[in-house]
GROMACS .gro file of C-alpha atoms in nm:
model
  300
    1UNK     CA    1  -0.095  -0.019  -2.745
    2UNK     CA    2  -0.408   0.170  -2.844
    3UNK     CA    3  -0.735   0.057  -2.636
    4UNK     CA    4  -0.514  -0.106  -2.391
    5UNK     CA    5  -0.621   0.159  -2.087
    6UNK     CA    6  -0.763   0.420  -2.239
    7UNK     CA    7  -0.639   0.727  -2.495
    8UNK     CA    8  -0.253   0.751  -2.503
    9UNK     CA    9  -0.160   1.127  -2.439
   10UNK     CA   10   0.195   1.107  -2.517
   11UNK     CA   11   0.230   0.760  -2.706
   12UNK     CA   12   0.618   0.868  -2.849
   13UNK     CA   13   0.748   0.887  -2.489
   14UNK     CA   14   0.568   0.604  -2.389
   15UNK     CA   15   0.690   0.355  -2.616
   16UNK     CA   16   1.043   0.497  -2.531
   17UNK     CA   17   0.996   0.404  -2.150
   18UNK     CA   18   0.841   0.083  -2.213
   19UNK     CA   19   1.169  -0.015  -2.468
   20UNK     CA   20   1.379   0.114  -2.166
   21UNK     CA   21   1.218  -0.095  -1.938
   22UNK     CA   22   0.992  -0.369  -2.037
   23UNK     CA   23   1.300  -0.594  -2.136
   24UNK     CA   24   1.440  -0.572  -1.801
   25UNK     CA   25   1.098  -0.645  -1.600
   26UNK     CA   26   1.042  -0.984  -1.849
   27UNK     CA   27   1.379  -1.101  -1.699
   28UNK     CA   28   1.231  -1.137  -1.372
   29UNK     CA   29   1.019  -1.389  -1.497
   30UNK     CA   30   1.318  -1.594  -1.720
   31UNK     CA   31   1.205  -1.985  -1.679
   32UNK     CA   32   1.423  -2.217  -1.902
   33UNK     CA   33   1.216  -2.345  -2.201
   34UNK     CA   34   1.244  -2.715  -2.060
   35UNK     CA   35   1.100  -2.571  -1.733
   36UNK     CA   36   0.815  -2.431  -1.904
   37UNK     CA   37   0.487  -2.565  -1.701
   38UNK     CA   38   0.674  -2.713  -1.402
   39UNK     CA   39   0.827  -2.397  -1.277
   40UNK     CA   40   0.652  -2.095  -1.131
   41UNK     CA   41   0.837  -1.731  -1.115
   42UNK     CA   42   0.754  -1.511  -0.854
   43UNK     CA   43   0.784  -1.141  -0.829
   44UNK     CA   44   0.644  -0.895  -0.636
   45UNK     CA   45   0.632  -0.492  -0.507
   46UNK     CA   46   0.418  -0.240  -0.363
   47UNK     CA   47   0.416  -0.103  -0.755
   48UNK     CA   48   0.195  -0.313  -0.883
   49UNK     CA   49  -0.046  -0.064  -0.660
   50UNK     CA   50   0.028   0.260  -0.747
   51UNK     CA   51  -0.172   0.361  -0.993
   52UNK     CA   52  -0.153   0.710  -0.863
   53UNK     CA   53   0.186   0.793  -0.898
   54UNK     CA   54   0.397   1.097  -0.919
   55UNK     CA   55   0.242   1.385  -1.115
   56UNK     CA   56   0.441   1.358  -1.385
   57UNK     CA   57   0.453   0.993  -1.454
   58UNK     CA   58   0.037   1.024  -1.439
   59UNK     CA   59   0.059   1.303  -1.742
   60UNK     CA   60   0.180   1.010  -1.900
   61UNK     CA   61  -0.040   0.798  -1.855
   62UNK     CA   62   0.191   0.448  -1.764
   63UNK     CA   63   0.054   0.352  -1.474
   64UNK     CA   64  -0.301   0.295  -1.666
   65UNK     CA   65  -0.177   0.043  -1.926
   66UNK     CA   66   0.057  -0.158  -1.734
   67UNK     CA   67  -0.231  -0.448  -1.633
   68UNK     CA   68  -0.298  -0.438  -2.006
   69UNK     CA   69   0.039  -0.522  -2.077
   70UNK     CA   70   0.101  -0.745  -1.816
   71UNK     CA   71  -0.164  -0.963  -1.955
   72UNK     CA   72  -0.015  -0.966  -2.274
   73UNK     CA   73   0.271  -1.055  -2.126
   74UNK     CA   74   0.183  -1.316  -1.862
   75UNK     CA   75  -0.179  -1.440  -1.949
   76UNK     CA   76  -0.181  -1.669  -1.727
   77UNK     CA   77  -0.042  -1.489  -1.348
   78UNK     CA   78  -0.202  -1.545  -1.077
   79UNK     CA   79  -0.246  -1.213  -0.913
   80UNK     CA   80  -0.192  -1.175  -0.494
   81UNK     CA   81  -0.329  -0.787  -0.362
   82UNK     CA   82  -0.235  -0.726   0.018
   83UNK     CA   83  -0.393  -0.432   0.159
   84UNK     CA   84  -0.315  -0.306   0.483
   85UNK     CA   85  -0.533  -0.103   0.717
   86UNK     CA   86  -0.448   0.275   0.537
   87UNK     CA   87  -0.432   0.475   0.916
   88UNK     CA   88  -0.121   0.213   1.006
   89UNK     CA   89   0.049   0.215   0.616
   90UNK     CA   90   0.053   0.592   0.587
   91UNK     CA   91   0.280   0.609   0.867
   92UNK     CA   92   0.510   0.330   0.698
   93UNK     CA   93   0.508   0.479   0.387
   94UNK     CA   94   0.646   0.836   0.531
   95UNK     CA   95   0.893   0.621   0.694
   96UNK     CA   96   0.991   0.429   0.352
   97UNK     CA   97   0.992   0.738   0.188
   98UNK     CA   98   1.258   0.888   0.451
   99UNK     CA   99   1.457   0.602   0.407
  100UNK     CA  100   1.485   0.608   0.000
  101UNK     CA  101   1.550   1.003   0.051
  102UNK     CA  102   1.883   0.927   0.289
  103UNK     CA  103   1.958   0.697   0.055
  104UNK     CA  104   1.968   0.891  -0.309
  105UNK     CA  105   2.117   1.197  -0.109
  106UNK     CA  106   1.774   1.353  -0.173
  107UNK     CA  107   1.576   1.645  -0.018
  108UNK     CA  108   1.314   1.430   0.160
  109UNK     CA  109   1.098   1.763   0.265
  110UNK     CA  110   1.054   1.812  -0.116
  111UNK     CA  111   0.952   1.449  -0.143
  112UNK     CA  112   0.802   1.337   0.173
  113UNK     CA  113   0.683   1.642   0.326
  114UNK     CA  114   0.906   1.625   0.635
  115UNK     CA  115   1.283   1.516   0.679
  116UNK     CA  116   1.248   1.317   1.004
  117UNK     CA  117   0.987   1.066   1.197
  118UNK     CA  118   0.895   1.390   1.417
  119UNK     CA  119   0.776   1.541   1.108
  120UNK     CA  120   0.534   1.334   1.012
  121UNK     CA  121   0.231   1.477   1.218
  122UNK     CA  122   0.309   1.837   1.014
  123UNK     CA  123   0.335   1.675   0.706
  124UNK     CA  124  -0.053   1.545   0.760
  125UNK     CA  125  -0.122   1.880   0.856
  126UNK     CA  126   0.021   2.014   0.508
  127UNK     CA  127  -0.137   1.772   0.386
  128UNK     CA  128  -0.521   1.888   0.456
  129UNK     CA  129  -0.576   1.605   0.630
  130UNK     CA  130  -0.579   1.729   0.980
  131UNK     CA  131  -0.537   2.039   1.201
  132UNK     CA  132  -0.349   2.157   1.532
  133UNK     CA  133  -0.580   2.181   1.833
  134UNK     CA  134  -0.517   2.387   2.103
  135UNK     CA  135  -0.613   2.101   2.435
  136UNK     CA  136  -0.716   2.253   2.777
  137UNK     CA  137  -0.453   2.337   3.036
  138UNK     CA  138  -0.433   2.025   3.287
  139UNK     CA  139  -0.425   2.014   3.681
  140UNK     CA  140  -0.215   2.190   3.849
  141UNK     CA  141   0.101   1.983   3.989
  142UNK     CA  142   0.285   2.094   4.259
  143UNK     CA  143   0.095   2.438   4.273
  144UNK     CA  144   0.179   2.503   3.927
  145UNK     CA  145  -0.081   2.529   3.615
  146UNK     CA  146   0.079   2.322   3.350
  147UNK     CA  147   0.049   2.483   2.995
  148UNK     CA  148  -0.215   2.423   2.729
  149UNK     CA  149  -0.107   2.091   2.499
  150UNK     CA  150  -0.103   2.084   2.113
  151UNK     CA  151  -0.249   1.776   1.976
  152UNK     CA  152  -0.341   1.694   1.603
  153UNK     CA  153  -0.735   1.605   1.506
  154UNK     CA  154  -0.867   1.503   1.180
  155UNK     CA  155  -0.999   1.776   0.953
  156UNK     CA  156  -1.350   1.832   0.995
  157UNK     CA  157  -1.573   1.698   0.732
  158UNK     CA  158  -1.295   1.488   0.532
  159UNK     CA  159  -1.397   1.266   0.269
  160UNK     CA  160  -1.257   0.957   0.108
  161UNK     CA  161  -1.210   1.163  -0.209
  162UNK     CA  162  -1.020   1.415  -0.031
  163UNK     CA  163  -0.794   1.178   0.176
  164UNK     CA  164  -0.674   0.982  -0.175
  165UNK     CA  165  -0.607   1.348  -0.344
  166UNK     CA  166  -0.394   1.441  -0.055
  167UNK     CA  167   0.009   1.395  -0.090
  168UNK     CA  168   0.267   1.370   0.173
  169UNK     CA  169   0.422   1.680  -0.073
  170UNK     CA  170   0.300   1.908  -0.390
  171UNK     CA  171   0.319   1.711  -0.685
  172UNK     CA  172   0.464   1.391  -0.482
  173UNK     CA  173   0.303   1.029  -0.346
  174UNK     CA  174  -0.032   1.022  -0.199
  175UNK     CA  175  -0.063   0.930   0.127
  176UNK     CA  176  -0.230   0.609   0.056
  177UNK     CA  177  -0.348   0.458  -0.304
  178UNK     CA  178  -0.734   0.423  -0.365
  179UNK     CA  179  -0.775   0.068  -0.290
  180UNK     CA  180  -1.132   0.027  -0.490
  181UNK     CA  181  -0.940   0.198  -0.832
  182UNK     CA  182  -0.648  -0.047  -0.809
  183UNK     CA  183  -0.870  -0.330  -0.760
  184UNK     CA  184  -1.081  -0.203  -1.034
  185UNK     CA  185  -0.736  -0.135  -1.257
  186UNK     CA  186  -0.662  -0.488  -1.208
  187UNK     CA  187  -0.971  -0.706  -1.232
  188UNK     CA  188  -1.075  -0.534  -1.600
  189UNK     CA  189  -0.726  -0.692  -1.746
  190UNK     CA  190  -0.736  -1.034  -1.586
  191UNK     CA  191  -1.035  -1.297  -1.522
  192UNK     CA  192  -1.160  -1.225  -1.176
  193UNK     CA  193  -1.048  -1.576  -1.026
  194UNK     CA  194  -0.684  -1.470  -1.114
  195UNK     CA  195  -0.710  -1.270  -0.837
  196UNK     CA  196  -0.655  -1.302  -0.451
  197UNK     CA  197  -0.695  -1.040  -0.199
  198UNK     CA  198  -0.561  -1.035   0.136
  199UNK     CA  199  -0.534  -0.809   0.410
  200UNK     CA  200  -0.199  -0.796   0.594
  201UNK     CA  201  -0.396  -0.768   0.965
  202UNK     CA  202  -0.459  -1.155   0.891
  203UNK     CA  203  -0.109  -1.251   0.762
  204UNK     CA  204  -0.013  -1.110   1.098
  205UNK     CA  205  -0.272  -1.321   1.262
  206UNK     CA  206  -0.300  -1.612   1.065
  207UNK     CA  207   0.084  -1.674   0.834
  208UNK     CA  208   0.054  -2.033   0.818
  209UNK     CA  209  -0.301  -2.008   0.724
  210UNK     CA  210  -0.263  -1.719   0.452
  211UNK     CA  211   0.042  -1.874   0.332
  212UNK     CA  212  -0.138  -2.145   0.225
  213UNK     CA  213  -0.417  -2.033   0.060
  214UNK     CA  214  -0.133  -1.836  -0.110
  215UNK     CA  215  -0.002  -2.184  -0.200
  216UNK     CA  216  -0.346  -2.322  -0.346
  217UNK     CA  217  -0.391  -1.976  -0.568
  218UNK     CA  218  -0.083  -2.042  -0.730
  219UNK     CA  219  -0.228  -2.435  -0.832
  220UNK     CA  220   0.058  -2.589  -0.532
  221UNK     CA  221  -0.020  -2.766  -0.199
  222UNK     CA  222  -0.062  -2.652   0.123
  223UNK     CA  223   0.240  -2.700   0.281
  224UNK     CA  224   0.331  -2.690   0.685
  225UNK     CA  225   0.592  -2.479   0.702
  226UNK     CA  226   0.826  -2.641   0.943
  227UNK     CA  227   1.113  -2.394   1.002
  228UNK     CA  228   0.827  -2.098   1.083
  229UNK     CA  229   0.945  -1.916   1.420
  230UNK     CA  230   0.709  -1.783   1.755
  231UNK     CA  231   0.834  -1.404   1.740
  232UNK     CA  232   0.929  -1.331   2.070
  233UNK     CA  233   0.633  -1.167   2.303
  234UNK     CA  234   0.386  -1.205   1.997
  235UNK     CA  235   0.141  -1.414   1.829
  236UNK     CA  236   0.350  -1.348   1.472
  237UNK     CA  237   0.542  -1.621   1.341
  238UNK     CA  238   0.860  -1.543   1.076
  239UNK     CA  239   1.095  -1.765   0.882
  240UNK     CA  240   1.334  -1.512   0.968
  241UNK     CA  241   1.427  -1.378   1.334
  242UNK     CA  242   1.698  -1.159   1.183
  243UNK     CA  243   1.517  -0.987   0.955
  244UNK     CA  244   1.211  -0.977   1.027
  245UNK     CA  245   1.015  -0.604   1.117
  246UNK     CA  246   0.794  -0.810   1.392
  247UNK     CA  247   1.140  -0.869   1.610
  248UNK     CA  248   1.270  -0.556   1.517
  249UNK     CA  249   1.036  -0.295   1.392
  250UNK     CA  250   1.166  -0.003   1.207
  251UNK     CA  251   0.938   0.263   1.358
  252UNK     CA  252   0.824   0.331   1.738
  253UNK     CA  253   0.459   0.318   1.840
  254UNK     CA  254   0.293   0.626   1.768
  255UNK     CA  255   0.098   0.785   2.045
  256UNK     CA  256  -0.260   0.698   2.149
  257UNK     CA  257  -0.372   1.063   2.074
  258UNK     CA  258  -0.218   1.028   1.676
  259UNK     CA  259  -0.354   0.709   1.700
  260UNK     CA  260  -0.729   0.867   1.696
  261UNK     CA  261  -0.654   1.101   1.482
  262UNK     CA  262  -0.524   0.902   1.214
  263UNK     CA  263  -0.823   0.664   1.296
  264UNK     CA  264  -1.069   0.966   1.237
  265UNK     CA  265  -0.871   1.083   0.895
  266UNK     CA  266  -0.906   0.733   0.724
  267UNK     CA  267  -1.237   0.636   0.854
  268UNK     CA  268  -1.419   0.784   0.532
  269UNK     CA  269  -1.191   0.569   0.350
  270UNK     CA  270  -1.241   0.272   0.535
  271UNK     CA  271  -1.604   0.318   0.519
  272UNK     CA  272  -1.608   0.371   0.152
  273UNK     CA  273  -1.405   0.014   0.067
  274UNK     CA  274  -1.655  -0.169   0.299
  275UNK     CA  275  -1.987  -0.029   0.128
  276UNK     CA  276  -1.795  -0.105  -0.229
  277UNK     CA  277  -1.693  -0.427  -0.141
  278UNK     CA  278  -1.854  -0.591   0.176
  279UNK     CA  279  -1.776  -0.925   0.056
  280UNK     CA  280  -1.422  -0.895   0.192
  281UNK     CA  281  -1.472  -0.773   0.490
  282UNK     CA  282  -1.177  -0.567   0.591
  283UNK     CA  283  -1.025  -0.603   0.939
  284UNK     CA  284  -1.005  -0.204   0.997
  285UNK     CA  285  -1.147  -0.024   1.242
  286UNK     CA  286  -1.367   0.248   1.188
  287UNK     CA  287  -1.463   0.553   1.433
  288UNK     CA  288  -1.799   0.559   1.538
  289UNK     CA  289  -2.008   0.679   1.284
  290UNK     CA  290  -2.187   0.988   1.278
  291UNK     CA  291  -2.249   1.133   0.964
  292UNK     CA  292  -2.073   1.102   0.603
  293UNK     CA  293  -2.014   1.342   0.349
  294UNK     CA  294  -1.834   1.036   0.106
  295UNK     CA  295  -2.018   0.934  -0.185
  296UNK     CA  296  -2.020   0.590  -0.329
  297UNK     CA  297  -1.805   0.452  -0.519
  298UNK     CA  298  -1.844   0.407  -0.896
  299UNK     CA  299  -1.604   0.266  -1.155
  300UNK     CA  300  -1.448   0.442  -1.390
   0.00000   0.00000   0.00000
């Protein structure tokens, strides 16, 4: 392993995970040897993206050699990144996380920095990510003064650095991953026309479309997808209706007013990914800029 990622801090224990589980992950790509070259294996996670895991599994430094391996593994992959705009994913995350905590039995405050969908606005405030603002009284109704509103607002003079350091919980999962370092991660292990980026705003828009240049990555046709359903009151097709989060979403609309502020937190980072890498021209929307405190992005 050594000069795969970088230094090895605790090699001993890393070999021991990696025996653990290495084995298991190559199963996922088991192709009978008179299939070898006709068959493709698929596989695929949100993983793949997290090089900034948990505290402790970063002390051991796995998440930095696992491209390196994977190319001594599967030389030849054809690598598929879809990023999603990061004010709309941290909200799905919390609500992942929630999920996984019911699940084990867990304490999700410990984890996820809230135990319920109503917590997630605190948890960005625990976070350092934003603030509790005091909004003016409105009109009176009826002869009455109603009281002075709450509403969240970003943190003044955030940063993209301090948005990717920020975890829904001490010593848990960031709030989003640093798009530009797992991009990076990936693209010093593997030939850069191994890999495909795509942004899951244009799935949404475009399936068929992104599907297929999915298709041609991987060396096959375009195909035309003939069992792809309209979802109902939307522009999104699915192959399917029962499953799919665009009939049935698993979380409710957040407001307008957490809207912006989520749009103002994440702006920096926006910003940042479109100055490092204006050739893919991310579908995000930014606020209106003002002035930045981010500084550019270099590789490590």
């Amino acid at each position: 392993l050594a000069g795969f990622g970088g230094p090895i801090a605790r090699p001993a224990e890393l070999v021991r995970e990696l025996a653990l589980h290495w084995p298991q992950y190559a199963s996922f790509f088991r192709v009978p040897l008179r299939r070898v070259g006709r068959t493709l294996a698929f596989e695929k996670t949100p993983g793949y993206a997290r090089v900034q895991h948990n505290s402790s599994r970063q002390a051991l430094g796995i998440e930095q050699h696992v491209p390196w391996l994977m190319r001594r593994l599967l030389p030849s992959a054809r690598l598929i990144v879809i990023l999603r705009d990061p004010a709309a994913i941290v909200r799905s995350r919390y609500s992942h996380c929630l999920r996984q905590m019911r699940r084990r039995k867990s304490d999700a405050h410990v984890r996820c920095g809230g135990v319920s969908e109503a917590g997630f606005e605190g948890m960005l405030v625990d976070a350092g990510v934003a603030l509790w603002r005091e909004a003016p009284a409105s009109a009176s109704v009826r002869g009455r003064v109603a009281a002075s509103s709450v509403t969240l607002s970003a943190e003044a003079g955030l940063t993209a650095q301090r948005v990717h350091a920020a975890r829904m919980a001490p010593g848990s999962i960031h709030l989003v991953e640093d798009y530009l370092l797992v991009l990076h991660a990936w693209s010093a292990a593997y030939p850069r026309d191994a890999m495909l980026v795509l942004f899951t705003e244009h799935l949404a828009a475009d399936a068929i479309g992104v599907m297929n240049r999915v298709l041609r990555h991987a060396g096959l046709h375009a195909y035309h997808w003939p069992r792809a359903e309209r979802v109902r009151n939307a522009s999104r097709l699915t192959y399917s209706a029962l499953r799919s989060k665009s009939v049935s979403p698993r979380q409710k609309p957040v407001s307008a007013v957490l809207q912006l502020a989520l749009r103002a937190i994440f702006t920096p980072v926006i910003r940042r990914f479109n100055a490092a890498l204006p050739c893919l021209q991310a579908p995000w929307p930014q606020q209106p800029a003002n002035t930045t405190n981010d500084v550019p992005y270099i590789a490590p």
